[in-house]
mmCIF file of C-alpha atoms in Angstrom:
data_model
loop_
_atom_site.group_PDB
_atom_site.id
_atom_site.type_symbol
_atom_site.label_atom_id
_atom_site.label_comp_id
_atom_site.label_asym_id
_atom_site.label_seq_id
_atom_site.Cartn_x
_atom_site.Cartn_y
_atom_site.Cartn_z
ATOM 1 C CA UNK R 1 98.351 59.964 180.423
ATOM 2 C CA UNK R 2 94.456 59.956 180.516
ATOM 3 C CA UNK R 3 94.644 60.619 184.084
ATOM 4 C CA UNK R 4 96.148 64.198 182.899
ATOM 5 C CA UNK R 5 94.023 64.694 179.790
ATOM 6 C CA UNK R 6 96.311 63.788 177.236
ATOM 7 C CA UNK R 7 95.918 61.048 174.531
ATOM 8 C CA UNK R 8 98.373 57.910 174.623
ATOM 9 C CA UNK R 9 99.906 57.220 171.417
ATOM 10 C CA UNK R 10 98.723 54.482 169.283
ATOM 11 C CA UNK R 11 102.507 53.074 169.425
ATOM 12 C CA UNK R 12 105.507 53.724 171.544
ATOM 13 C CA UNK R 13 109.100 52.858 170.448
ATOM 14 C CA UNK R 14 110.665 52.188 173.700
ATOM 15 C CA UNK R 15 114.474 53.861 172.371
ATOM 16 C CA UNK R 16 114.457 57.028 175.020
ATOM 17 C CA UNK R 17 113.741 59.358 172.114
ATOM 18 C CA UNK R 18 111.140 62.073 172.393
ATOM 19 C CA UNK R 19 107.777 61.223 170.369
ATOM 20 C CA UNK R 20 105.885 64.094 169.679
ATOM 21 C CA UNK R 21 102.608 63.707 167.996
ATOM 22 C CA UNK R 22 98.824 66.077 167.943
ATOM 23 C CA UNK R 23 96.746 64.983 170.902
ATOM 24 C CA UNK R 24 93.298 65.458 170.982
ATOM 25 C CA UNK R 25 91.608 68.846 169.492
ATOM 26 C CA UNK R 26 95.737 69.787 168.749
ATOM 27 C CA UNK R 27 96.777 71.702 165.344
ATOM 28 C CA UNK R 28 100.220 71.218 166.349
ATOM 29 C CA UNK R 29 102.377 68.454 167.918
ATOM 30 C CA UNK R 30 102.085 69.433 171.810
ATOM 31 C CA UNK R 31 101.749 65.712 173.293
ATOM 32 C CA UNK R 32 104.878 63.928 173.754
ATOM 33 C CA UNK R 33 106.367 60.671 175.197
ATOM 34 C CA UNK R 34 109.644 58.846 175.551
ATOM 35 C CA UNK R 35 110.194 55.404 177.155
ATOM 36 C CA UNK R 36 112.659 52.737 177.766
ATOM 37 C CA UNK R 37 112.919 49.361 178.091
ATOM 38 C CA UNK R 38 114.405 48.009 181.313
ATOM 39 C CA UNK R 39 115.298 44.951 179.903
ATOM 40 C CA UNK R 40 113.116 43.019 182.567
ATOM 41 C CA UNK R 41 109.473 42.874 181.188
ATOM 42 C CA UNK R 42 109.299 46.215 182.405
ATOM 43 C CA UNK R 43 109.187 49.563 180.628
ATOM 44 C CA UNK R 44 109.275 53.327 181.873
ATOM 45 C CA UNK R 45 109.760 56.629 180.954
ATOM 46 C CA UNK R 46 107.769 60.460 180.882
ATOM 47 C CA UNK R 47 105.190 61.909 178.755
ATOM 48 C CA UNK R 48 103.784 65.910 178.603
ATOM 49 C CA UNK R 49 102.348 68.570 177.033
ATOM 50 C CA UNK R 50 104.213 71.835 176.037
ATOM 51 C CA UNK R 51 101.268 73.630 175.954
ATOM 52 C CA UNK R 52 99.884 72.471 179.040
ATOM 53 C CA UNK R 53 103.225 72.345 180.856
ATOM 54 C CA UNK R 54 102.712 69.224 182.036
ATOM 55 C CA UNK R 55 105.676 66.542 182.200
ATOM 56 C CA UNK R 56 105.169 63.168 184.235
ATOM 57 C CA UNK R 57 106.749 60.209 184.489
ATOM 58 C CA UNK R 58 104.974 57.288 183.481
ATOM 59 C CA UNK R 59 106.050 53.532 184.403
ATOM 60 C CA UNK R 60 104.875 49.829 183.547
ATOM 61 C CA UNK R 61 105.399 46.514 184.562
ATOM 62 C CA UNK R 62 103.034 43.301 183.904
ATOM 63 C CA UNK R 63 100.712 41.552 186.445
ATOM 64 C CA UNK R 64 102.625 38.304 185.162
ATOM 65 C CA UNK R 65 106.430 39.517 186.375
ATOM 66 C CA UNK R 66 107.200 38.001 189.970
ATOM 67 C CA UNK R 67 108.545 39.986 193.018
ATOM 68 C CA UNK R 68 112.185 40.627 192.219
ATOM 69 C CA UNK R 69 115.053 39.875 194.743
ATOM 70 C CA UNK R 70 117.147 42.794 196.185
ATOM 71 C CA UNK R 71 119.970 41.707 194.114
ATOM 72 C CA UNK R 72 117.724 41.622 190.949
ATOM 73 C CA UNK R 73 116.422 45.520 191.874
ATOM 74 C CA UNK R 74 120.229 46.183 192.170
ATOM 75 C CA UNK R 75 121.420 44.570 189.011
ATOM 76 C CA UNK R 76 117.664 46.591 187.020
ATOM 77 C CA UNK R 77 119.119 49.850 188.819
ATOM 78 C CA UNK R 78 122.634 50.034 187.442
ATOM 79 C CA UNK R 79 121.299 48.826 183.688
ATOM 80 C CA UNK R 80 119.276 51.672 184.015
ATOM 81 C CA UNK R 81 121.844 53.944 185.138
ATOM 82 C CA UNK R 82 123.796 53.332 182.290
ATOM 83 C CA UNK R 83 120.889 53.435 179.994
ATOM 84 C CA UNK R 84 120.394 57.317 181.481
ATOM 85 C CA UNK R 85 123.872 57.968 180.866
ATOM 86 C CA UNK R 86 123.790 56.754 177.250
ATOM 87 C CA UNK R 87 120.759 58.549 176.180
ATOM 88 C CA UNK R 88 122.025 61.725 178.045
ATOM 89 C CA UNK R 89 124.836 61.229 176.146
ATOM 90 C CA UNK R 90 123.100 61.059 172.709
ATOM 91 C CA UNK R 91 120.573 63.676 174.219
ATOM 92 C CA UNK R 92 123.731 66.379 174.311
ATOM 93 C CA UNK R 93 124.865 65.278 170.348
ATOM 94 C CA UNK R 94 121.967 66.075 169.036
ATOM 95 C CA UNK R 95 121.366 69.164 171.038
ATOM 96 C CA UNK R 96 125.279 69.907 169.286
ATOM 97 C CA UNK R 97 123.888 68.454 165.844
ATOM 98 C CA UNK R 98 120.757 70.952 165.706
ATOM 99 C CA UNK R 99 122.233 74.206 167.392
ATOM 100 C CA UNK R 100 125.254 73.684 164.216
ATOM 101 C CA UNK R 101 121.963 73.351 162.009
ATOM 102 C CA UNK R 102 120.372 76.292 163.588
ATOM 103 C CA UNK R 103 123.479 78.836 162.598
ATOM 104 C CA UNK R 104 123.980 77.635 159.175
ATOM 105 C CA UNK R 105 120.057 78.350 158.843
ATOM 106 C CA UNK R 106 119.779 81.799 160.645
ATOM 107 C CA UNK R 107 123.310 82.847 158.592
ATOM 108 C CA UNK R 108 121.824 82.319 155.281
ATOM 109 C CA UNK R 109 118.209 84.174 155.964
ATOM 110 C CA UNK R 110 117.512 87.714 155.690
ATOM 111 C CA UNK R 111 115.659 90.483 157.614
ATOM 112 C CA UNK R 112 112.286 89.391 158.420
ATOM 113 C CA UNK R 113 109.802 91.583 155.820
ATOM 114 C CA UNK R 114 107.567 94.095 157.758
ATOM 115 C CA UNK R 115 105.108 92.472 155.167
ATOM 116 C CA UNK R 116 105.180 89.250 156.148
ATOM 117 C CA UNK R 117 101.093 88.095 156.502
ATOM 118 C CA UNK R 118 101.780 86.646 159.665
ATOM 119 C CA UNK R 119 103.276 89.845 161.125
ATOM 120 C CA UNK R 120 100.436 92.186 159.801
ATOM 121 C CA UNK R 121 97.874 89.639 161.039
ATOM 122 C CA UNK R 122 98.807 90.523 164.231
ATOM 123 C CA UNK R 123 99.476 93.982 163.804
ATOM 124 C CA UNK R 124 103.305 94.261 164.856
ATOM 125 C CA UNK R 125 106.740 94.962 163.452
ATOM 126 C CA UNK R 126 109.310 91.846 162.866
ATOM 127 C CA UNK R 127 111.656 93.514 165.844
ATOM 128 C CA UNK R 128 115.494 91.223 165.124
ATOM 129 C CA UNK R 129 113.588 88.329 163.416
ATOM 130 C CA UNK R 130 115.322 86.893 160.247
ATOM 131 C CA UNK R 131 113.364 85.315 157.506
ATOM 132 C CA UNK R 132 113.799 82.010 155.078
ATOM 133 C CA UNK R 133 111.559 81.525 152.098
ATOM 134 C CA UNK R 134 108.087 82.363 153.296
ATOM 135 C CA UNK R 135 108.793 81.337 157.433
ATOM 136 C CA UNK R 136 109.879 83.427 159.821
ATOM 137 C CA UNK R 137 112.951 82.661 161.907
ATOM 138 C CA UNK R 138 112.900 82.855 166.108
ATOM 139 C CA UNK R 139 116.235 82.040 167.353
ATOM 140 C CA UNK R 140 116.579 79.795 170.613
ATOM 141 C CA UNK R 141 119.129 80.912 173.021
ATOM 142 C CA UNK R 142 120.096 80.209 176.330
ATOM 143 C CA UNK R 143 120.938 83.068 178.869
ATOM 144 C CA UNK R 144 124.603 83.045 177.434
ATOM 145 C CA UNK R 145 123.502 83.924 174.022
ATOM 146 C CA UNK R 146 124.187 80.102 172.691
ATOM 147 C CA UNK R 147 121.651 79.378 169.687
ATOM 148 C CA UNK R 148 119.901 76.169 170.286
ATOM 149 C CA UNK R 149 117.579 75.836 167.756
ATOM 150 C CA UNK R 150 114.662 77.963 165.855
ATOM 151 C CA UNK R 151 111.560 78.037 165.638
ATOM 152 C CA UNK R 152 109.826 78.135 162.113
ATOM 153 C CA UNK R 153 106.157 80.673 161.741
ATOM 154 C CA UNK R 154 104.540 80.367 158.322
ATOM 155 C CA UNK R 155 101.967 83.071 156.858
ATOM 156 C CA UNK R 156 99.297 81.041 158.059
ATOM 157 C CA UNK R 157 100.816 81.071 161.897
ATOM 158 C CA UNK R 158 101.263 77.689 161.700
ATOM 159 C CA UNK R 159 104.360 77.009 164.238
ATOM 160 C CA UNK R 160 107.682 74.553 164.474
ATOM 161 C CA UNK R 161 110.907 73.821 166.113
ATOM 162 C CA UNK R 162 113.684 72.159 164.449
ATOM 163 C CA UNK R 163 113.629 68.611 165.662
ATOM 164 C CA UNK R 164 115.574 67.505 168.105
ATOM 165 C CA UNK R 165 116.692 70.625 169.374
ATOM 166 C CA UNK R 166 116.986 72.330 173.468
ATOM 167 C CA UNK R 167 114.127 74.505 173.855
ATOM 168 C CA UNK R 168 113.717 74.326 178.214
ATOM 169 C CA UNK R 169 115.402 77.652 179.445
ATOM 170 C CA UNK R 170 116.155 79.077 176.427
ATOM 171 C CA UNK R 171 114.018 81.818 174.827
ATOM 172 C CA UNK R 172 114.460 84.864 172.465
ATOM 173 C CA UNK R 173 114.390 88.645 173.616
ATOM 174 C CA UNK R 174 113.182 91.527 171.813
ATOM 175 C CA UNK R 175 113.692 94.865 172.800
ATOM 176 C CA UNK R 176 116.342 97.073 174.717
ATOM 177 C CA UNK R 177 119.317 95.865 176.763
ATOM 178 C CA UNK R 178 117.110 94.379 179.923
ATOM 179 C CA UNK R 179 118.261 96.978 183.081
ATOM 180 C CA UNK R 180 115.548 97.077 185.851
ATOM 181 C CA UNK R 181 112.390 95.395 184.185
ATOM 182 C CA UNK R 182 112.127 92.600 182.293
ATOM 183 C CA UNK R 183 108.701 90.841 180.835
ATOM 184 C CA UNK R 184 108.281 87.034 179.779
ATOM 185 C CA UNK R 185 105.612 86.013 177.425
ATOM 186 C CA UNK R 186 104.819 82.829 175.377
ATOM 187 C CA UNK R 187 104.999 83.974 171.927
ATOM 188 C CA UNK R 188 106.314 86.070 169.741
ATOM 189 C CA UNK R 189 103.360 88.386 168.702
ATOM 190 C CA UNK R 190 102.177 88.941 172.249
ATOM 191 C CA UNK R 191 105.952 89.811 173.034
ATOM 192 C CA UNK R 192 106.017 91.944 170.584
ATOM 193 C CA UNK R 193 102.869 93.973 171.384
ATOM 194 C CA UNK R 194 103.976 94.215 174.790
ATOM 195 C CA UNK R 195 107.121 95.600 173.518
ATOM 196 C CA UNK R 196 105.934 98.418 171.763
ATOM 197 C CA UNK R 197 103.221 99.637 174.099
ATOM 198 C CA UNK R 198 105.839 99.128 177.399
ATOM 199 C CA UNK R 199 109.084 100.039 175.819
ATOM 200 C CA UNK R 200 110.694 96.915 177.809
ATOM 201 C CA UNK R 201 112.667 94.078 176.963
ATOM 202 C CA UNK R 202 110.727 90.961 176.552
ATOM 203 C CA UNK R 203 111.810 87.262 176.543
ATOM 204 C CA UNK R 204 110.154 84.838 174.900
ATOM 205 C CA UNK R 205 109.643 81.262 176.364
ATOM 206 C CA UNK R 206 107.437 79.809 173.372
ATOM 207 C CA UNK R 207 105.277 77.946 175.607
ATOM 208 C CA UNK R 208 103.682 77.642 178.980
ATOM 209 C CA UNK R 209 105.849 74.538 180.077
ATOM 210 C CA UNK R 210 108.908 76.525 179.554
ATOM 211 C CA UNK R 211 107.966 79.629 181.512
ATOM 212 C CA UNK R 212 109.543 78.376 185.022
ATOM 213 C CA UNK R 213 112.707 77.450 183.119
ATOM 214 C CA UNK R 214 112.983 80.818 181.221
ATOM 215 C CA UNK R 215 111.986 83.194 184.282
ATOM 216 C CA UNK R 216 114.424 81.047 186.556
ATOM 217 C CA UNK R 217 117.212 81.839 183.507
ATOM 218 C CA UNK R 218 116.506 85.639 183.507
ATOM 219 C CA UNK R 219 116.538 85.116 187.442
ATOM 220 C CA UNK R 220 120.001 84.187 187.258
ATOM 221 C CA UNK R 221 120.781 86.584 185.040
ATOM 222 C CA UNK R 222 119.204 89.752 186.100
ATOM 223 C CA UNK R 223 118.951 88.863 190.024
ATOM 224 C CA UNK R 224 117.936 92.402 190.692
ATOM 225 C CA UNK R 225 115.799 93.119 187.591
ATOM 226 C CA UNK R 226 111.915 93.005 188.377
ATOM 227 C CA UNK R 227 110.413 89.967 186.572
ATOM 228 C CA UNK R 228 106.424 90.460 184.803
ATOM 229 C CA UNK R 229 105.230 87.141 184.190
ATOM 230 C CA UNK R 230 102.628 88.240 181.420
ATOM 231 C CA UNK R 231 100.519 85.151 181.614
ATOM 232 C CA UNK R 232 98.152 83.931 178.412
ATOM 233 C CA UNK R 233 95.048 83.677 179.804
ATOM 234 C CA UNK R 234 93.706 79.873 178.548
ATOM 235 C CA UNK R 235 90.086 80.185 179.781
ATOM 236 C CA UNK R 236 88.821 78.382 177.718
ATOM 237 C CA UNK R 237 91.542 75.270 178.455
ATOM 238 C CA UNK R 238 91.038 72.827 181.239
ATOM 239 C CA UNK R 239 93.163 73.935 184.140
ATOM 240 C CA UNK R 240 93.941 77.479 182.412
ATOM 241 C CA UNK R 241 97.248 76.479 181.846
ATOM 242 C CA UNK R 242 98.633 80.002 181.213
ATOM 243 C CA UNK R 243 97.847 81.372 183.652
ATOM 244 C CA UNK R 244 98.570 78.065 185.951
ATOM 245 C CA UNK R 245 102.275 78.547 184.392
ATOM 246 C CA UNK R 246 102.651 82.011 184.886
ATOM 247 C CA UNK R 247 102.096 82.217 188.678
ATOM 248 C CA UNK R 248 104.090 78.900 189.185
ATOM 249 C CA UNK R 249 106.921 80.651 187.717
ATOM 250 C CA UNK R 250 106.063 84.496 189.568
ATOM 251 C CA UNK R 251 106.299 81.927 192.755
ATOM 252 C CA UNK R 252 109.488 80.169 192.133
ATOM 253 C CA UNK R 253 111.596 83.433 190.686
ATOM 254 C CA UNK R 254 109.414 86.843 193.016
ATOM 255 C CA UNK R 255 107.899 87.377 189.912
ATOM 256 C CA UNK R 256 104.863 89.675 188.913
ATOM 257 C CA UNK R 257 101.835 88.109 187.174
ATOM 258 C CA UNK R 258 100.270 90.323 185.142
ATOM 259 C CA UNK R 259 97.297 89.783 182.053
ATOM 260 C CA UNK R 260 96.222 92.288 180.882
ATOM 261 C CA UNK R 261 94.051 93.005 177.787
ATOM 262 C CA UNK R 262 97.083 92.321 175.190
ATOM 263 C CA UNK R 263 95.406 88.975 174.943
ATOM 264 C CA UNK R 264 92.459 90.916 173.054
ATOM 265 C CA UNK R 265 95.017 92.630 170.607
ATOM 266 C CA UNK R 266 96.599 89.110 170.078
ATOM 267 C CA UNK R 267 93.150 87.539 168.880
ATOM 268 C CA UNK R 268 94.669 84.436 167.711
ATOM 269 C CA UNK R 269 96.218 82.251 170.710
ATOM 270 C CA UNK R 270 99.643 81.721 170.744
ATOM 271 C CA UNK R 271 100.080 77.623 170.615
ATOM 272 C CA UNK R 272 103.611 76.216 170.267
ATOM 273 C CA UNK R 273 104.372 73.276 169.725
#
């Protein structure tokens, strides 16, 4: 994890459940890891950065542990198997647990408030957004329209998911019906800036990590439909990883990259977590 920039965690349950946690010079919980335990003295698993859109697998086994037999490898290969299987398995009922949470939530709110401090911050109208208490409400929806989960914006524009939920490939669109050109953007307030001084409909993929996911989605989708990959320029990140994500996505899906000056209108940068 060093190697990439991030900061381990001080402890690591090793239960194949995602631990998120604020790395390093983070407001919000961006770092993540998730192991297992192979049951051998060994231990593997991934660990990322939403923000950053990196995700790397990460594996370790003790100087102490002798050279396993073929039949031993064997034997650690279908444990682990069946270890994927059952946390793929739990992975999908909590996914199902969350998205049922996610409707009950987004049925009981009301119309977002063109007040909302947040929203006049940054200078732009609430568009379809629904509102509980003092939080705004972004839904997150595959490319079939399936809510997934939300994600939470306070007055302060402090941001959340609901735990547990899907988040890659899904995103929220604002706008009209998408017909010929469609734009992708991180967050919400640059989306909706876009929106009103384009006129197009714009997806949004809440983070850089999820902007390959999302444009390969709207791909599908809208296989004719020009794709603008309207990148957050993070110059002032390591590795720029806004822009990094936006023209790995414009390569995978014939996208367009484009940044312009919206990211001086949207003065505060979008950070998901």
């Amino acid at each position: 994890m060093e190697a990439e920039g991030l900061t381990p965690p001080s402890t690591l349950e090793l239960n194949g459940r995602v631990h998120r946690y604020c790395g390093k010079d983070e407001r919000n919980p961006n770092t993540w890891v998730k192991g297992y335990d192979n049951g051998d003295g060994t231990a593997g698993g991934r660990f990322g950065n939403w923000r950053l859109g990196i995700d790397e697998p990460w594996f370790f086994r003790p100087a102490s542990l002798t050279r396993l037999s073929r039949e031993e490898l064997e034997e650690l290969r279908r444990r682990n198997e069946e270890k994927r299987k059952r946390a793929e398995e739990a992975r999908i009922a909590e996914f199902l647990r969350v998205s049922a949470t996610a409707s009950k939530i987004l049925r009981q709110a009301s119309p977002a408030r063109p007040d909302h401090a947040y929203l006049v911050g940054k200078g732009v109208l609430p568009f379809n957004l629904r509102q509980s208490g003092e939080s705004l409400l972004i839904p997150v929806r595959d490319a079939e329209g399936v809510l997934w989960s939300l994600q939470f914006i306070d007055p302060s524009g402090s941001k959340r998911f609901l735990s547990g939920g899907r988040i890659s490939g899904c995103y929220h669109s604002i706008g009209p019906k998408p017909v010929d050109v469609v734009l992708v953007a991180e967050g919400f307030a640059t989306a909706a800036t876009l929106c009103e001084a384009t006129g197009y409909p714009v997806a949004i993929a809440f983070n850089a990590g999820n902007m390959l996911p999302v444009s390969q989605a709207l791909r599908t989708k809208y296989p004719s439909a020009t794709l603008l990959i309207c990148a957050d320029d993070d110059r002032q990140t390591p590795g720029n990883p806004g822009m990094t994500a936006a023209h790995r996505a414009a390569d995978m899906v014939g996208g367009v990259v484009v940044s312009p000056d919206f990211t001086l209108i949207d003065s505060t940068a979008e950070e998901t977590p």
